[in-house]
Coordinates of C-alpha atoms in Angstrom, one line a residue:
M1 CA 43.5 -81.8 -79.5
P2 CA 44.9 -79.5 -76.9
T3 CA 43.3 -79.2 -73.6
R4 CA 43.4 -76.3 -71.1
K5 CA 44.7 -77.2 -67.6
L6 CA 42.0 -76.4 -65.2
D7 CA 42.5 -74.5 -62.1
A8 CA 41.6 -76.4 -58.9
S9 CA 38.5 -73.9 -58.4
E10 CA 36.9 -75.2 -61.5
G11 CA 37.0 -78.8 -60.4
S12 CA 33.9 -80.7 -59.2
V13 CA 32.4 -79.4 -55.8
S14 CA 31.5 -83.0 -55.2
A15 CA 35.1 -84.0 -55.0
W16 CA 35.7 -81.1 -52.6
L17 CA 32.8 -82.1 -50.4
V18 CA 34.2 -85.6 -50.1
I19 CA 37.5 -83.9 -48.9
A20 CA 35.7 -81.8 -46.6
L21 CA 33.7 -84.7 -45.1
A22 CA 36.9 -86.7 -44.7
I23 CA 38.5 -83.8 -42.9
Y24 CA 35.3 -83.5 -40.6
L25 CA 35.4 -87.4 -39.8
V26 CA 39.0 -87.2 -39.0
R27 CA 38.4 -84.3 -36.8
V28 CA 35.4 -85.6 -34.9
M29 CA 35.9 -89.5 -34.7
P30 CA 38.5 -89.4 -31.9
W31 CA 36.0 -87.2 -29.9
A32 CA 33.1 -89.3 -30.9
M33 CA 34.9 -92.5 -29.6
S34 CA 35.6 -91.0 -26.3
E35 CA 33.6 -91.5 -23.2
L36 CA 30.2 -90.0 -22.9
W37 CA 30.4 -86.7 -20.7
Y38 CA 28.2 -85.3 -18.1
D39 CA 25.4 -83.7 -20.0
E40 CA 25.2 -86.5 -22.6
V41 CA 24.9 -89.0 -19.6
I42 CA 22.0 -87.0 -18.2
T43 CA 20.4 -86.9 -21.5
L44 CA 20.6 -90.6 -22.2
G45 CA 19.7 -91.4 -18.7
D46 CA 16.8 -89.2 -18.0
Y47 CA 15.0 -88.9 -21.4
V48 CA 16.4 -91.5 -24.0
F49 CA 16.8 -94.9 -22.1
D50 CA 13.4 -94.5 -20.7
I51 CA 13.9 -97.3 -18.2
R52 CA 10.3 -97.0 -16.8
G53 CA 8.9 -97.6 -20.3
R54 CA 6.8 -94.5 -20.6
G55 CA 7.2 -94.1 -24.3
L56 CA 8.3 -91.5 -26.7
G57 CA 5.6 -89.0 -25.8
Y58 CA 7.1 -88.7 -22.3
V59 CA 10.2 -87.0 -23.9
F60 CA 8.0 -84.1 -24.9
R61 CA 6.3 -83.7 -21.7
N62 CA 9.3 -84.2 -19.4
Y63 CA 11.3 -80.8 -18.8
P64 CA 12.6 -80.8 -15.4
V65 CA 16.0 -79.2 -16.4
A66 CA 17.2 -77.4 -19.5
N67 CA 19.2 -80.6 -20.4
N68 CA 16.2 -81.9 -22.3
H69 CA 16.8 -80.6 -25.8
I70 CA 13.3 -82.1 -26.7
L71 CA 13.4 -82.6 -30.3
S72 CA 17.0 -84.0 -30.4
S73 CA 16.2 -86.3 -27.3
A74 CA 13.3 -87.8 -29.4
V75 CA 15.8 -88.4 -32.2
Y76 CA 18.0 -90.2 -29.9
W77 CA 15.1 -92.0 -28.1
L78 CA 14.4 -93.6 -31.6
W79 CA 18.1 -94.1 -32.5
I80 CA 19.1 -95.9 -29.2
R81 CA 16.4 -98.3 -29.7
F82 CA 17.4 -98.9 -33.4
I83 CA 21.1 -99.8 -32.4
D84 CA 19.5 -101.9 -29.5
F85 CA 20.9 -99.9 -26.7
N86 CA 24.5 -100.5 -27.6
V87 CA 26.0 -97.6 -25.5
T88 CA 29.4 -99.2 -25.3
A89 CA 30.0 -98.1 -29.0
E90 CA 30.1 -94.2 -28.4
H91 CA 30.6 -93.3 -31.9
L92 CA 27.6 -95.5 -32.9
V93 CA 25.6 -93.7 -30.4
R94 CA 26.7 -90.2 -31.5
A95 CA 26.0 -90.9 -35.2
P96 CA 23.0 -88.9 -35.6
S97 CA 24.7 -85.7 -34.5
M98 CA 27.7 -86.5 -36.6
A99 CA 25.4 -87.0 -39.7
L100 CA 23.6 -83.8 -39.0
G101 CA 27.1 -82.0 -38.9
A102 CA 27.9 -83.6 -42.4
L103 CA 24.6 -82.5 -43.8
T104 CA 25.3 -78.9 -42.5
I105 CA 28.6 -79.1 -44.5
A106 CA 26.9 -80.3 -47.7
L107 CA 24.3 -77.7 -47.4
V108 CA 26.9 -74.9 -47.3
M109 CA 28.8 -76.4 -50.2
G110 CA 25.7 -77.3 -52.3
H111 CA 23.2 -74.5 -51.8
W112 CA 25.1 -71.4 -50.4
R113 CA 27.2 -71.3 -53.4
V114 CA 24.2 -69.7 -55.1
W115 CA 25.5 -66.6 -53.4
L116 CA 29.0 -67.5 -52.7
G117 CA 30.3 -69.0 -55.8
K118 CA 32.1 -72.3 -56.0
R119 CA 35.3 -71.2 -54.6
L120 CA 33.8 -69.6 -51.4
A121 CA 31.5 -72.4 -51.0
I122 CA 34.4 -74.9 -51.2
L123 CA 36.3 -72.8 -48.5
G124 CA 33.1 -72.7 -46.3
G125 CA 32.7 -76.5 -46.3
L126 CA 36.5 -76.7 -45.2
L127 CA 36.0 -74.2 -42.7
L128 CA 33.1 -76.0 -41.0
A129 CA 34.8 -79.4 -41.3
I130 CA 37.9 -78.1 -39.3
S131 CA 36.2 -75.4 -37.1
P132 CA 37.1 -76.0 -33.5
V133 CA 33.8 -74.6 -32.7
F134 CA 31.4 -76.3 -35.1
T135 CA 33.1 -79.6 -34.7
A136 CA 33.2 -79.5 -31.0
Y137 CA 29.5 -79.6 -30.8
A138 CA 28.6 -81.4 -33.9
Y139 CA 29.2 -85.0 -32.5
Q140 CA 27.5 -84.7 -29.0
V141 CA 24.5 -86.5 -27.8
R142 CA 22.9 -83.1 -27.4
G143 CA 20.6 -80.7 -29.4
Y144 CA 23.5 -78.6 -30.7
A145 CA 24.2 -80.3 -34.2
L146 CA 20.4 -80.4 -35.0
T147 CA 20.4 -76.8 -33.9
M148 CA 23.1 -75.8 -36.4
A149 CA 21.5 -78.1 -39.1
L150 CA 18.3 -76.4 -39.0
A151 CA 19.8 -72.9 -38.6
A152 CA 21.8 -73.4 -41.9
A153 CA 18.6 -74.7 -43.5
A154 CA 16.9 -71.5 -42.3
V155 CA 19.7 -69.5 -43.9
S156 CA 19.1 -71.2 -47.1
G157 CA 15.4 -70.6 -46.8
A158 CA 16.2 -66.8 -46.5
I159 CA 18.5 -66.9 -49.5
E160 CA 15.7 -68.4 -51.4
V161 CA 13.3 -65.7 -50.4
I162 CA 15.8 -62.8 -51.2
N163 CA 16.3 -64.7 -54.6
G164 CA 12.6 -64.6 -55.4
R165 CA 11.6 -68.2 -54.9
L166 CA 9.0 -67.2 -52.5
W167 CA 7.2 -70.4 -51.7
T168 CA 10.3 -72.6 -51.5
G169 CA 12.0 -70.1 -49.3
Q170 CA 9.1 -69.4 -47.1
V171 CA 8.3 -73.1 -46.3
I172 CA 11.9 -73.8 -45.5
V173 CA 12.2 -70.8 -43.2
A174 CA 8.7 -71.4 -41.5
A175 CA 9.6 -75.2 -41.0
T176 CA 12.9 -74.5 -39.5
M177 CA 11.9 -71.7 -37.2
L178 CA 9.1 -73.7 -36.2
L179 CA 11.2 -76.8 -35.1
L180 CA 14.3 -74.8 -33.7
P181 CA 12.6 -73.7 -30.4
I182 CA 11.4 -77.2 -29.8
V183 CA 15.2 -78.3 -29.8
I184 CA 16.3 -75.6 -27.5
P185 CA 13.9 -72.6 -26.5
S186 CA 16.7 -70.2 -26.9
N187 CA 16.9 -71.0 -30.6
V188 CA 14.2 -68.4 -31.0
I189 CA 16.8 -65.7 -31.2
L190 CA 17.5 -66.8 -34.9
A191 CA 14.1 -65.4 -36.0
P192 CA 14.9 -61.6 -35.6
V193 CA 18.4 -62.2 -37.2
L194 CA 16.8 -63.7 -40.3
A195 CA 13.9 -61.0 -40.4
L196 CA 16.4 -58.3 -40.3
F197 CA 18.5 -59.9 -42.9
I198 CA 15.7 -60.3 -45.4
A199 CA 14.1 -57.0 -44.6
I200 CA 17.3 -55.0 -45.1
V201 CA 18.4 -56.7 -48.3
L202 CA 14.9 -56.6 -49.9
W203 CA 14.6 -52.7 -48.8
Q204 CA 18.1 -52.1 -50.4
A205 CA 17.0 -53.8 -53.4
G206 CA 14.1 -51.6 -53.9
Q207 CA 11.0 -53.3 -52.1
S208 CA 8.8 -51.2 -50.1
W209 CA 8.7 -51.6 -46.4
T210 CA 5.3 -53.2 -46.6
Q211 CA 6.6 -55.9 -48.9
C212 CA 9.6 -56.4 -46.7
L213 CA 7.4 -57.0 -43.5
L214 CA 5.2 -59.6 -45.5
R215 CA 8.4 -61.4 -46.5
I216 CA 9.6 -61.7 -42.9
L217 CA 6.2 -62.5 -41.2
P218 CA 6.6 -66.4 -41.8
A219 CA 9.8 -66.6 -39.9
L220 CA 8.5 -64.5 -36.9
L221 CA 5.2 -66.2 -36.8
A222 CA 6.7 -69.8 -37.0
S223 CA 9.1 -69.0 -34.2
I224 CA 6.4 -67.8 -32.0
V225 CA 4.3 -71.0 -32.7
G226 CA 7.2 -73.1 -32.0
F227 CA 8.2 -71.3 -28.7
S228 CA 4.5 -71.5 -27.8
Y229 CA 5.0 -75.1 -27.3
Y230 CA 6.5 -74.4 -23.8
F231 CA 3.2 -72.8 -22.7
T232 CA 2.0 -76.3 -22.6
L233 CA 4.9 -77.0 -20.0
W234 CA 4.7 -73.6 -18.5
E235 CA 5.3 -74.2 -14.7
A236 CA 8.2 -76.6 -15.6
F237 CA 9.7 -74.0 -17.9
L238 CA 9.5 -71.1 -15.5
A239 CA 11.1 -73.4 -12.8
V240 CA 13.9 -74.2 -15.1
S241 CA 14.3 -70.6 -16.2
R242 CA 14.6 -69.4 -12.5
E243 CA 17.4 -71.8 -11.7
P244 CA 20.6 -69.9 -11.1
S245 CA 23.0 -70.8 -13.9
G246 CA 25.2 -69.4 -16.5
W247 CA 28.2 -67.2 -16.3
P248 CA 29.0 -64.4 -13.8
S249 CA 29.6 -61.7 -16.5
A250 CA 27.9 -60.7 -19.8
W251 CA 31.4 -59.3 -20.6
M252 CA 33.1 -62.7 -20.3
V253 CA 30.4 -64.1 -22.6
A254 CA 30.9 -61.5 -25.2
G255 CA 34.7 -62.0 -25.0
N256 CA 34.3 -65.7 -25.5
L257 CA 32.0 -65.2 -28.4
T258 CA 34.6 -63.0 -30.0
L259 CA 37.5 -65.6 -29.4
A260 CA 35.1 -68.2 -30.9
L261 CA 34.5 -66.2 -34.1
L262 CA 38.2 -65.7 -34.5
A263 CA 38.8 -69.5 -34.1
H264 CA 35.8 -70.5 -36.3
A265 CA 36.4 -68.0 -39.2
G266 CA 40.1 -67.4 -39.1
L267 CA 41.0 -65.1 -42.1
F268 CA 37.4 -64.5 -42.9
A269 CA 36.8 -63.2 -39.3
V270 CA 39.1 -60.3 -40.4
T271 CA 37.6 -59.7 -43.9
L272 CA 34.1 -59.8 -42.0
V273 CA 35.2 -56.9 -39.8
G274 CA 36.7 -55.0 -42.8
A275 CA 33.5 -55.6 -44.9
V276 CA 31.2 -54.3 -42.1
V277 CA 33.4 -51.2 -41.6
L278 CA 33.2 -50.5 -45.3
C279 CA 29.6 -51.0 -45.4
A280 CA 29.1 -48.6 -42.4
G281 CA 31.0 -46.0 -44.1
K282 CA 29.6 -46.1 -47.5
R283 CA 25.9 -45.2 -48.6
H284 CA 24.1 -47.4 -50.6
A285 CA 21.7 -45.7 -52.8
R286 CA 18.2 -47.5 -53.3
P287 CA 16.8 -47.8 -56.8
P288 CA 13.9 -45.2 -57.5
Q289 CA 11.7 -47.9 -58.6
P290 CA 12.1 -51.6 -57.5
P291 CA 13.8 -53.7 -60.4
F292 CA 14.0 -56.6 -58.1
D293 CA 10.4 -57.6 -57.2
P294 CA 9.7 -61.4 -56.4
T295 CA 6.1 -60.6 -56.0
L296 CA 6.0 -60.3 -59.9
A297 CA 6.6 -64.1 -60.4
P298 CA 3.8 -65.9 -62.3
A299 CA 1.2 -67.6 -60.0
G300 CA 2.2 -71.2 -59.2
R301 CA 5.8 -70.8 -60.4
D302 CA 9.1 -69.6 -58.8
R303 CA 11.1 -67.1 -60.7
D304 CA 14.7 -66.1 -60.2
P305 CA 15.1 -62.4 -60.5
V306 CA 18.7 -62.3 -60.0
P307 CA 20.8 -62.9 -63.2
V308 CA 23.6 -65.2 -63.3
D309 CA 26.8 -63.3 -63.1
A310 CA 28.5 -64.1 -66.6
A311 CA 31.6 -62.4 -65.5
D312 CA 32.5 -65.1 -63.3
S313 CA 31.5 -68.3 -64.8
S314 CA 34.1 -70.5 -63.2
N315 CA 32.5 -69.6 -59.7
Q316 CA 28.9 -69.8 -61.1
H317 CA 27.4 -67.7 -58.5
R318 CA 24.4 -65.4 -58.8
Q319 CA 24.8 -61.6 -58.6
L320 CA 23.3 -60.4 -55.3
P321 CA 20.3 -58.1 -55.6
V322 CA 22.6 -55.7 -53.5
P323 CA 26.2 -55.2 -53.0
P324 CA 27.7 -58.1 -50.9
G325 CA 28.7 -55.6 -48.1
V326 CA 25.1 -54.9 -47.5
A327 CA 24.2 -58.6 -47.0
V328 CA 27.3 -58.9 -44.8
G329 CA 26.2 -55.9 -42.8
A330 CA 22.6 -57.0 -42.5
L331 CA 23.5 -60.5 -41.2
T332 CA 26.2 -59.2 -38.9
L333 CA 24.1 -56.4 -37.5
G334 CA 21.2 -58.9 -36.8
C335 CA 23.6 -61.2 -35.0
V336 CA 25.1 -58.5 -32.9
A337 CA 22.1 -56.6 -32.0
V338 CA 20.4 -59.9 -30.8
T339 CA 23.2 -61.1 -28.8
A340 CA 23.6 -57.8 -27.2
A341 CA 19.9 -57.6 -26.2
V342 CA 20.1 -61.1 -24.8
L343 CA 23.3 -60.2 -22.8
L344 CA 21.8 -56.9 -21.5
A345 CA 18.5 -58.8 -20.5
A346 CA 20.3 -61.3 -18.5
R347 CA 20.0 -61.2 -14.8
P348 CA 23.1 -60.0 -12.9
G349 CA 25.5 -62.8 -12.4
Q350 CA 23.7 -65.2 -14.7
A351 CA 24.6 -64.5 -18.2
P352 CA 23.7 -67.1 -20.6
Y353 CA 26.3 -69.8 -21.5
P354 CA 28.0 -69.0 -24.8
R355 CA 26.8 -72.1 -26.4
V356 CA 23.2 -70.6 -26.3
F357 CA 24.5 -68.6 -29.3
L358 CA 25.5 -71.6 -31.5
V359 CA 22.3 -71.1 -33.5
L360 CA 23.8 -67.9 -34.8
L361 CA 26.8 -69.7 -36.1
P362 CA 25.5 -70.4 -39.6
P363 CA 24.3 -66.9 -40.3
L364 CA 27.8 -65.6 -39.0
T365 CA 29.4 -68.2 -41.2
L366 CA 27.6 -67.0 -44.3
A367 CA 28.4 -63.3 -43.4
A368 CA 32.1 -64.1 -43.0
L369 CA 32.2 -66.1 -46.4
L370 CA 30.3 -63.3 -48.1
S371 CA 32.8 -60.9 -47.0
G372 CA 35.3 -62.7 -49.2
R373 CA 33.3 -61.3 -52.2
V374 CA 33.9 -57.7 -50.8
F375 CA 37.5 -58.3 -50.9
A376 CA 38.0 -59.7 -54.2
A377 CA 41.9 -60.4 -53.6
I378 CA 41.1 -63.5 -51.7
Q379 CA 39.4 -64.9 -54.8
R380 CA 42.3 -64.3 -56.8
W381 CA 44.5 -66.6 -54.5
P382 CA 45.2 -70.3 -55.5
L383 CA 42.3 -72.3 -54.1
M384 CA 44.9 -74.8 -52.7
L385 CA 46.6 -72.0 -50.8
A386 CA 43.3 -70.5 -49.4
A387 CA 42.3 -74.0 -48.4
L388 CA 45.5 -74.7 -46.7
L389 CA 45.1 -71.6 -44.7
V390 CA 41.6 -72.2 -43.7
V391 CA 42.5 -75.9 -42.6
A392 CA 45.7 -74.7 -40.9
N393 CA 43.7 -72.1 -38.9
G394 CA 41.3 -74.7 -37.5
F395 CA 44.2 -77.1 -36.5
V396 CA 46.3 -74.5 -34.8
W397 CA 43.3 -73.2 -32.8
E398 CA 42.4 -76.8 -31.6
R399 CA 45.9 -77.7 -30.8
V400 CA 46.4 -74.6 -28.6
S401 CA 43.1 -74.8 -26.9
E402 CA 44.0 -78.4 -26.2
A403 CA 47.2 -77.5 -24.6
V404 CA 45.7 -74.5 -22.6
T405 CA 42.9 -76.8 -21.4
D406 CA 45.2 -79.5 -20.2
A407 CA 47.2 -77.1 -18.2
Q408 CA 43.9 -75.5 -16.6
L409 CA 42.8 -79.2 -15.8
R410 CA 46.0 -79.9 -13.9
R411 CA 45.3 -76.9 -11.9
G412 CA 41.8 -78.2 -11.0
A413 CA 39.8 -75.9 -13.4
T414 CA 37.0 -77.4 -15.7
P415 CA 36.9 -74.9 -18.7
N416 CA 33.8 -75.3 -20.7
N417 CA 33.2 -72.8 -23.5
L418 CA 32.8 -72.5 -27.2
V419 CA 36.7 -73.0 -27.7
Q420 CA 37.6 -75.2 -24.8
Q421 CA 35.8 -78.2 -23.3
Y422 CA 37.3 -80.1 -20.5
Y423 CA 35.6 -83.4 -21.6
R424 CA 36.7 -83.3 -25.2
G425 CA 38.5 -86.5 -26.1
A426 CA 38.5 -87.9 -22.5
D427 CA 38.5 -91.6 -21.6
E428 CA 40.0 -91.6 -18.1
L429 CA 36.7 -92.5 -16.4
R430 CA 35.9 -95.3 -18.8
H431 CA 39.3 -96.7 -18.5
L432 CA 39.4 -96.6 -14.5
A433 CA 35.9 -98.1 -14.2
S434 CA 36.9 -100.9 -16.5
L435 CA 40.3 -101.3 -14.7
M436 CA 38.5 -101.8 -11.4
A437 CA 36.3 -104.5 -12.8
H438 CA 39.2 -106.0 -14.3
Q439 CA 41.3 -106.0 -11.0
E440 CA 38.2 -107.4 -9.1
W441 CA 38.3 -104.3 -6.9
M442 CA 34.4 -103.6 -7.1
E443 CA 33.4 -105.9 -4.4
N444 CA 32.3 -103.9 -1.3
A445 CA 33.9 -100.7 -3.0
I446 CA 32.5 -97.4 -2.5
V447 CA 33.9 -94.8 -5.0
V448 CA 33.8 -91.0 -4.4
T449 CA 33.9 -88.5 -7.2
D450 CA 33.5 -84.9 -7.8
E451 CA 30.2 -83.4 -9.3
Y452 CA 31.4 -83.4 -12.8
D453 CA 32.9 -86.9 -12.9
F454 CA 29.9 -88.5 -11.3
P455 CA 27.6 -89.1 -14.1
T456 CA 30.2 -90.6 -16.6
F457 CA 31.9 -92.6 -14.0
R458 CA 28.6 -94.1 -12.6
L459 CA 27.7 -95.1 -16.2
Y460 CA 30.7 -96.8 -16.9
W461 CA 31.0 -98.4 -13.6
Q462 CA 27.6 -100.0 -14.1
L463 CA 28.6 -101.0 -17.7
A464 CA 31.6 -102.7 -16.3
G465 CA 29.4 -104.7 -13.8
G466 CA 29.8 -102.5 -10.8
P467 CA 26.8 -102.6 -8.1
Y468 CA 24.2 -99.9 -8.2
G469 CA 24.4 -97.1 -5.6
T470 CA 28.0 -97.5 -4.7
V471 CA 29.3 -94.5 -6.7
I472 CA 28.7 -91.2 -4.8
A473 CA 29.2 -87.7 -6.0
I474 CA 30.8 -85.3 -3.5
N475 CA 28.0 -82.6 -3.6
R476 CA 25.3 -85.4 -3.0
I477 CA 26.7 -87.5 0.0
P478 CA 23.5 -89.5 1.2
D479 CA 22.3 -88.7 4.8
G480 CA 23.8 -91.1 7.4
F481 CA 26.8 -92.1 5.1
Q482 CA 29.5 -93.7 7.0
V483 CA 33.0 -94.3 5.9
P484 CA 34.1 -98.0 5.9
R485 CA 36.1 -98.8 9.0
G486 CA 39.8 -97.8 8.4
G487 CA 38.8 -96.2 5.1
Q488 CA 39.1 -99.7 3.5
N489 CA 37.6 -99.9 0.0
L490 CA 36.8 -96.3 0.0
W491 CA 38.1 -95.3 -3.6
I492 CA 38.5 -91.9 -4.8
V493 CA 38.5 -90.8 -8.4
A494 CA 40.3 -87.3 -8.9
R495 CA 42.5 -85.3 -11.2
N496 CA 45.5 -85.0 -9.0
Q497 CA 46.7 -85.5 -5.1
E498 CA 45.4 -82.2 -4.1
V499 CA 41.9 -82.7 -5.4
A500 CA 41.8 -86.3 -4.0
A501 CA 42.8 -84.9 -0.6
G502 CA 40.0 -82.3 -0.8
L503 CA 37.3 -84.9 -1.6
Y504 CA 38.8 -87.3 1.2
Q505 CA 38.4 -84.5 3.8
R506 CA 34.9 -83.6 2.8
V507 CA 33.8 -87.3 3.2
T508 CA 35.8 -88.0 6.5
G509 CA 35.8 -84.4 8.0
G510 CA 39.7 -84.6 8.7
D511 CA 42.3 -82.1 8.2
A512 CA 42.9 -81.3 4.4
D513 CA 46.4 -80.0 4.9
A514 CA 47.3 -83.1 7.1
I515 CA 46.1 -85.4 4.4
R516 CA 48.0 -83.6 1.6
Q517 CA 51.2 -83.8 3.5
N518 CA 50.9 -87.4 4.4
F519 CA 50.6 -88.5 1.0
N520 CA 52.0 -92.1 0.7
R521 CA 52.1 -92.1 4.6
P522 CA 49.6 -92.9 7.5
G523 CA 46.9 -90.3 7.6
G524 CA 47.1 -89.5 3.9
L525 CA 46.2 -91.1 0.6
I526 CA 47.9 -93.5 -1.9
E527 CA 47.7 -93.4 -5.6
V528 CA 46.8 -96.8 -6.8
A529 CA 46.5 -96.2 -10.5
A530 CA 46.8 -93.1 -12.9
Y531 CA 45.6 -92.8 -16.4
R532 CA 46.1 -89.6 -18.2
R533 CA 44.3 -86.8 -16.3
R534 CA 42.8 -89.1 -13.5
G535 CA 43.9 -91.3 -10.8
L536 CA 42.6 -93.9 -8.3
F537 CA 43.4 -93.2 -4.8
L538 CA 42.8 -95.0 -1.5
P539 CA 43.5 -94.3 2.2
Y540 CA 47.0 -95.3 3.1
M541 CA 47.7 -98.7 3.6
P542 CA 51.2 -100.6 4.0
K543 CA 50.4 -103.1 1.1
P544 CA 48.2 -101.4 -1.5
P545 CA 46.5 -103.4 -4.4
T546 CA 48.8 -104.1 -7.3
I547 CA 47.7 -104.1 -10.8
R548 CA 47.6 -107.3 -12.9
K549 CA 48.9 -106.8 -16.3
D550 CA 46.6 -109.1 -18.3
L551 CA 44.1 -107.5 -20.8
P552 CA 40.7 -106.2 -19.4
P553 CA 37.4 -107.7 -20.3
K554 CA 35.0 -106.0 -22.5
T555 CA 32.3 -104.0 -21.0
K556 CA 28.7 -105.1 -21.3
N557 CA 25.4 -103.6 -22.6
L558 CA 23.9 -101.6 -19.8
V559 CA 20.4 -102.4 -20.6

């Protein structure tokens, strides 16, 4: 019996999901196995390890700085005890975040195809799996992976509401919007985005404004209730909010957000802009009497008022209650309006960090993918070609950003934005701490680092057996600190000779220019060891320590 050759788009979504998850693991695993960076160490040390034994409840009542992503810290509090405090296996420590990232990809490919169709859902999963924005935060011991997973679930709930499954959709939206502010307070900005999305689409589908308002109330009320948790910590919350932090310019934040959208969505960023322009220039007439009325569902049952589009059986997506451009425009309008409002409300010189807006990544991703239904030409491309373009975009952006970051690090900068992270994939501080333990240089040693390297190096110093209190951050030099006689045993961890000279000058009070000019000479510094982007420096001595070549010992469990 003759058989028809199937196009790749007609294959199993499950098979493509396996491919997407494999790409995701290949992308994030090297970063997950790298050393824990500044914010992760603070999260573990201040909230997760709980050395004083105050219990899980203390995580929910301790908010000294914004680093405590409360709900995420609680997850890690439980997880770190499940793995018996094995912080030497960084990928194991970060496993909850990586799992949440994988669940987000599965949600996009499994549920969003209700609107996207099989082909665009597959491309969406691949887009997230290789995205230099999504993957850069989906592995960290922070609240970003949980934020993006809950936000994706909230978008799914909004889709259910629009499709007429009110009970299911409202429960999902309310639950996720209740939890999101408890992860990070600023996550509350997703609520007005979803509200605008649901209201505009239903109104264009023929619903009255009263009905539209009733549909969006659960999202708004749940976000208010979730955010009200911080009223129980109001003094601490106000103190944190008053601390000077952020970027000096809102325009810089807007520029980085635009760059991140291009890096994340690639070709779909172009179609997104095109779809918004087309939607803005075209008037969409509302039906005189609403044919799309989810309130007519029988009591106690969910009903799907959106008929299956039989014209595209291979993609198996449902016909939207409005043209795709309207849904794209509604999502984009909500994200842009909320972002603009937040940036305009920011205090001068204290614009929010770009990562604050990661909660908007899922709705923008849906908008970008839906724009592929506006420009049907994309759906006529061979799926393998489209998939290769999506993967190539993420790969090229990551390689370019890595090269630019490396160049900036060599100049002493510490880029940290949605496209670049100075700490991504780093293992220098872990290696140098282990090297000092192996070479038996820890005895009587005092190590000076900059403020960025301090938490990470101190963690691995202690894991390697180094004495507590002998690692000093340059911005927190203890009162009465005295440099060892002759500078012996005063080690400096720095990116290069110039940075090391600056740190040494701040400790000793000498002439920084003279220290730089006398490198490898009396009055200057010598580099004892170098590894990738870091080096170990000592004050000049005629016979510096030499490195033995035998293998270093394994680090121990800190706890």
